[in-house]
Amino acid sequence: MNIAAPAPAPARTRGRPRGNPPIRASIVPVAHALFLEHGYRNTTLRAVATAAGVDPALIAYHFGSKKGLFADVMQFHCATALTVDEVLGGDPATLPERLVDAVTGLWEDTGFRRLSARGEEAAEVLREYLEHELLGRLVEFLGGRDATARATAVVTVLGGLIYTRYLNPLPTPAALTPSEVRRLLAAPLRAALAPTAAARAGRRGGPVSGRGSVRP
């Protein structure tokens, strides 16, 4: 009698397992509240699991470590406070002002400042957010042959704002009000968003995709 061989075990994928989205979604807001209340150092994975009503092993499975969980919490806060779709919507002529307002609005939030005080972990998450979320979405929004260059210029300006005003504050930028920051940075952002001369020449020669032209 032939006996069927057991089915091979599924191959393990590399990297942190992403897990069940509903479970992850239920854990992150709970962890967010605990990190805000107790800080990074004093928040344990066991405390998060207890508050979320899950087994502590699930935290390690879905996030890998407390650092991994904290990274997701920071991403969650960024995504809820700096909604890229809302920033990119509306009149393209006022996009520079909306970009500045989104960044200052996020960083002026007391809760986010407390999270970002974590230093290295926070800076890593912010780099990823600026590069993969904001930069990528801007490239898609702007379209055209020079979209990557224009989006990179915008993110560079905003990254400089974050660094000199919040992460490693210089006295003068830190003393500005958000409205003063908007007034000072709207012009360089508008210049960064404007199509380059080569792109404008190409556009005159034929249609170029993209809906994010900003009037200089």
Short mmCIF file of C-alpha atoms in Angstrom, two decimals:
data_model
loop_
_atom_site.label_atom_id
_atom_site.label_comp_id
_atom_site.label_asym_id
_atom_site.label_seq_id
_atom_site.Cartn_x
_atom_site.Cartn_y
_atom_site.Cartn_z
CA MET A 1 0.00 0.00 0.00
CA ASN A 2 1.39 3.35 -1.00
CA ILE A 3 1.47 5.99 1.69
CA ALA A 4 1.42 9.55 0.52
CA ALA A 5 4.44 11.58 1.57
CA PRO A 6 3.69 14.44 3.92
CA ALA A 7 3.33 17.82 2.25
CA PRO A 8 6.49 19.93 2.51
CA ALA A 9 6.46 22.69 5.08
CA PRO A 10 5.91 26.14 3.57
CA ALA A 11 9.11 28.08 2.97
CA ARG A 12 9.88 30.75 5.54
CA THR A 13 10.06 34.23 4.14
CA ARG A 14 12.83 36.57 5.10
CA GLY A 15 12.28 39.68 7.15
CA ARG A 16 9.82 40.54 9.88
CA PRO A 17 6.50 38.74 9.34
CA ARG A 18 3.80 41.20 8.53
CA GLY A 19 1.09 39.14 10.20
CA ASN A 20 -2.67 39.54 10.20
CA PRO A 21 -3.56 43.17 9.38
CA PRO A 22 -6.61 43.32 11.73
CA ILE A 23 -4.49 42.16 14.68
CA ARG A 24 -1.72 44.62 13.83
CA ALA A 25 -4.27 47.38 13.43
CA SER A 26 -5.67 46.67 16.90
CA ILE A 27 -2.23 46.67 18.56
CA VAL A 28 -0.71 49.83 17.08
CA PRO A 29 -3.20 52.41 18.52
CA VAL A 30 -2.90 50.79 21.96
CA ALA A 31 0.89 50.93 21.79
CA HIS A 32 0.67 54.53 20.57
CA ALA A 33 -1.26 55.54 23.69
CA LEU A 34 1.14 53.70 26.01
CA PHE A 35 4.25 55.17 24.40
CA LEU A 36 2.77 58.64 24.79
CA GLU A 37 1.82 58.06 28.42
CA HIS A 38 4.89 56.20 29.68
CA GLY A 39 7.60 56.86 27.11
CA TYR A 40 9.59 54.38 25.08
CA ARG A 41 11.80 53.08 27.88
CA ASN A 42 8.98 52.47 30.36
CA THR A 43 6.58 50.81 27.91
CA THR A 44 6.98 47.03 27.83
CA LEU A 45 5.74 44.63 25.20
CA ARG A 46 3.89 42.74 27.93
CA ALA A 47 2.05 45.93 28.91
CA VAL A 48 1.07 46.54 25.29
CA ALA A 49 -0.14 42.96 24.93
CA THR A 50 -2.20 43.20 28.11
CA ALA A 51 -3.80 46.48 27.06
CA ALA A 52 -4.53 45.12 23.58
CA GLY A 53 -5.89 41.85 24.94
CA VAL A 54 -3.48 39.65 22.98
CA ASP A 55 -0.77 37.15 23.81
CA PRO A 56 2.68 38.80 24.21
CA ALA A 57 4.07 36.37 21.64
CA LEU A 58 1.87 38.05 19.02
CA ILE A 59 3.71 41.34 19.52
CA ALA A 60 7.03 39.67 18.70
CA TYR A 61 5.46 37.82 15.77
CA HIS A 62 3.89 40.89 14.15
CA PHE A 63 6.52 43.52 14.97
CA GLY A 64 9.72 41.65 15.75
CA SER A 65 10.74 43.78 18.72
CA LYS A 66 9.80 46.85 20.71
CA LYS A 67 11.80 48.93 18.23
CA GLY A 68 9.76 47.45 15.39
CA LEU A 69 6.53 48.20 17.21
CA PHE A 70 7.68 51.76 17.90
CA ALA A 71 8.48 52.24 14.21
CA ASP A 72 4.92 51.23 13.30
CA VAL A 73 3.54 53.59 15.97
CA MET A 74 5.54 56.49 14.51
CA GLN A 75 4.33 55.62 11.01
CA PHE A 76 0.77 55.49 12.34
CA HIS A 77 1.13 58.96 13.86
CA CYS A 78 2.67 60.36 10.67
CA ALA A 79 -0.04 58.83 8.49
CA THR A 80 -2.88 60.16 10.61
CA ALA A 81 -1.43 63.65 11.12
CA LEU A 82 0.24 64.22 7.75
CA THR A 83 -2.31 62.84 5.30
CA VAL A 84 -0.60 62.98 1.92
CA ASP A 85 -3.85 62.76 -0.05
CA GLU A 86 -5.21 65.84 1.70
CA VAL A 87 -1.96 67.76 1.23
CA LEU A 88 -1.80 67.01 -2.48
CA GLY A 89 -5.49 67.75 -3.05
CA GLY A 90 -6.81 71.21 -3.75
CA ASP A 91 -5.40 74.11 -5.72
CA PRO A 92 -1.87 73.29 -7.02
CA ALA A 93 -0.95 76.98 -6.63
CA THR A 94 -1.17 76.69 -2.82
CA LEU A 95 0.54 73.29 -2.54
CA PRO A 96 3.76 74.83 -1.08
CA GLU A 97 1.80 76.37 1.79
CA ARG A 98 -0.05 73.11 2.45
CA LEU A 99 3.21 71.19 2.55
CA VAL A 100 4.68 73.55 5.13
CA ASP A 101 1.50 73.55 7.19
CA ALA A 102 1.41 69.74 7.17
CA VAL A 103 4.98 69.45 8.44
CA THR A 104 4.70 72.15 11.10
CA GLY A 105 1.28 70.86 12.14
CA LEU A 106 2.73 67.39 12.69
CA TRP A 107 5.78 68.59 14.60
CA GLU A 108 3.98 71.18 16.68
CA ASP A 109 1.74 68.39 18.00
CA THR A 110 2.76 67.71 21.60
CA GLY A 111 2.23 63.97 21.32
CA PHE A 112 4.38 63.67 18.23
CA ARG A 113 7.15 65.73 19.81
CA ARG A 114 7.17 63.34 22.74
CA LEU A 115 7.42 60.36 20.41
CA SER A 116 10.09 61.94 18.23
CA ALA A 117 12.22 62.68 21.29
CA ARG A 118 13.15 59.01 21.16
CA GLY A 119 15.97 60.08 18.83
CA GLU A 120 17.52 57.41 16.62
CA GLU A 121 14.41 55.28 16.18
CA ALA A 122 12.26 58.32 15.45
CA ALA A 123 14.76 59.73 12.95
CA GLU A 124 14.88 56.40 11.12
CA VAL A 125 11.10 56.26 10.79
CA LEU A 126 10.95 59.87 9.59
CA ARG A 127 13.58 59.20 6.95
CA GLU A 128 11.57 56.25 5.69
CA TYR A 129 8.35 58.26 5.71
CA LEU A 130 9.83 61.18 3.80
CA GLU A 131 11.52 58.94 1.25
CA HIS A 132 8.94 56.24 0.64
CA GLU A 133 5.65 57.97 1.40
CA LEU A 134 6.01 61.69 0.68
CA LEU A 135 8.72 61.52 -2.00
CA GLY A 136 7.10 58.62 -3.82
CA ARG A 137 3.66 60.19 -3.76
CA LEU A 138 5.04 63.55 -4.94
CA VAL A 139 6.78 61.90 -7.89
CA GLU A 140 3.52 60.24 -8.88
CA PHE A 141 1.55 63.45 -8.35
CA LEU A 142 3.90 65.71 -10.32
CA GLY A 143 4.49 63.36 -13.25
CA GLY A 144 6.73 64.16 -16.18
CA ARG A 145 10.39 63.59 -16.92
CA ASP A 146 11.66 65.77 -14.05
CA ALA A 147 9.20 64.62 -11.37
CA THR A 148 11.84 62.81 -9.29
CA ALA A 149 14.17 65.82 -9.27
CA ARG A 150 11.37 68.20 -8.30
CA ALA A 151 10.06 65.90 -5.57
CA THR A 152 13.58 65.40 -4.22
CA ALA A 153 14.07 69.17 -4.01
CA VAL A 154 10.81 69.53 -2.08
CA VAL A 155 11.66 66.77 0.40
CA THR A 156 15.13 68.29 0.86
CA VAL A 157 13.60 71.65 1.81
CA LEU A 158 11.14 70.01 4.21
CA GLY A 159 13.85 67.78 5.68
CA GLY A 160 15.97 70.86 6.35
CA LEU A 161 13.02 72.46 8.10
CA ILE A 162 12.53 69.39 10.31
CA TYR A 163 16.22 69.18 11.18
CA THR A 164 16.90 72.85 11.93
CA ARG A 165 13.61 73.56 13.71
CA TYR A 166 12.86 70.31 15.55
CA LEU A 167 15.52 67.59 15.56
CA ASN A 168 18.59 69.79 16.08
CA PRO A 169 16.99 73.22 16.52
CA LEU A 170 18.88 76.37 15.65
CA PRO A 171 17.75 79.44 17.62
CA THR A 172 16.48 81.46 14.66
CA PRO A 173 14.38 78.76 12.90
CA ALA A 174 13.09 77.50 16.24
CA ALA A 175 11.88 80.98 17.22
CA LEU A 176 9.71 81.38 14.11
CA THR A 177 5.97 80.91 14.29
CA PRO A 178 4.39 78.36 11.91
CA SER A 179 2.94 81.19 9.83
CA GLU A 180 6.40 82.78 9.53
CA VAL A 181 7.84 79.44 8.46
CA ARG A 182 5.10 79.15 5.83
CA ARG A 183 5.85 82.62 4.50
CA LEU A 184 9.62 81.99 4.32
CA LEU A 185 9.51 78.54 2.73
CA ALA A 186 6.59 78.89 0.32
CA ALA A 187 8.78 80.58 -2.30
CA PRO A 188 11.62 78.00 -2.33
CA LEU A 189 9.09 75.17 -2.35
CA ARG A 190 7.23 76.79 -5.24
CA ALA A 191 10.53 77.03 -7.12
CA ALA A 192 11.31 73.39 -6.35
CA LEU A 193 7.88 72.27 -7.58
CA ALA A 194 8.04 74.26 -10.83
CA PRO A 195 8.94 72.26 -13.96
CA THR A 196 12.54 72.63 -15.13
CA ALA A 197 13.37 74.43 -18.38
CA ALA A 198 14.06 71.10 -20.10
CA ALA A 199 10.73 69.69 -18.98
CA ARG A 200 8.90 72.80 -20.14
CA ALA A 201 10.59 72.51 -23.53
CA GLY A 202 9.56 68.86 -23.74
CA ARG A 203 6.01 69.77 -22.81
CA ARG A 204 5.87 72.30 -25.63
CA GLY A 205 7.03 69.57 -27.98
CA GLY A 206 4.31 67.15 -26.89
CA PRO A 207 2.03 66.16 -24.03
CA VAL A 208 3.65 65.10 -20.77
CA SER A 209 1.67 63.24 -18.13
CA GLY A 210 1.21 64.74 -14.68
CA ARG A 211 -1.37 66.82 -12.91
CA GLY A 212 0.75 68.60 -10.36
CA SER A 213 2.08 71.66 -12.17
CA VAL A 214 2.56 74.56 -9.79
CA ARG A 215 2.49 78.10 -11.03
CA PRO A 216 5.87 79.81 -10.43
#
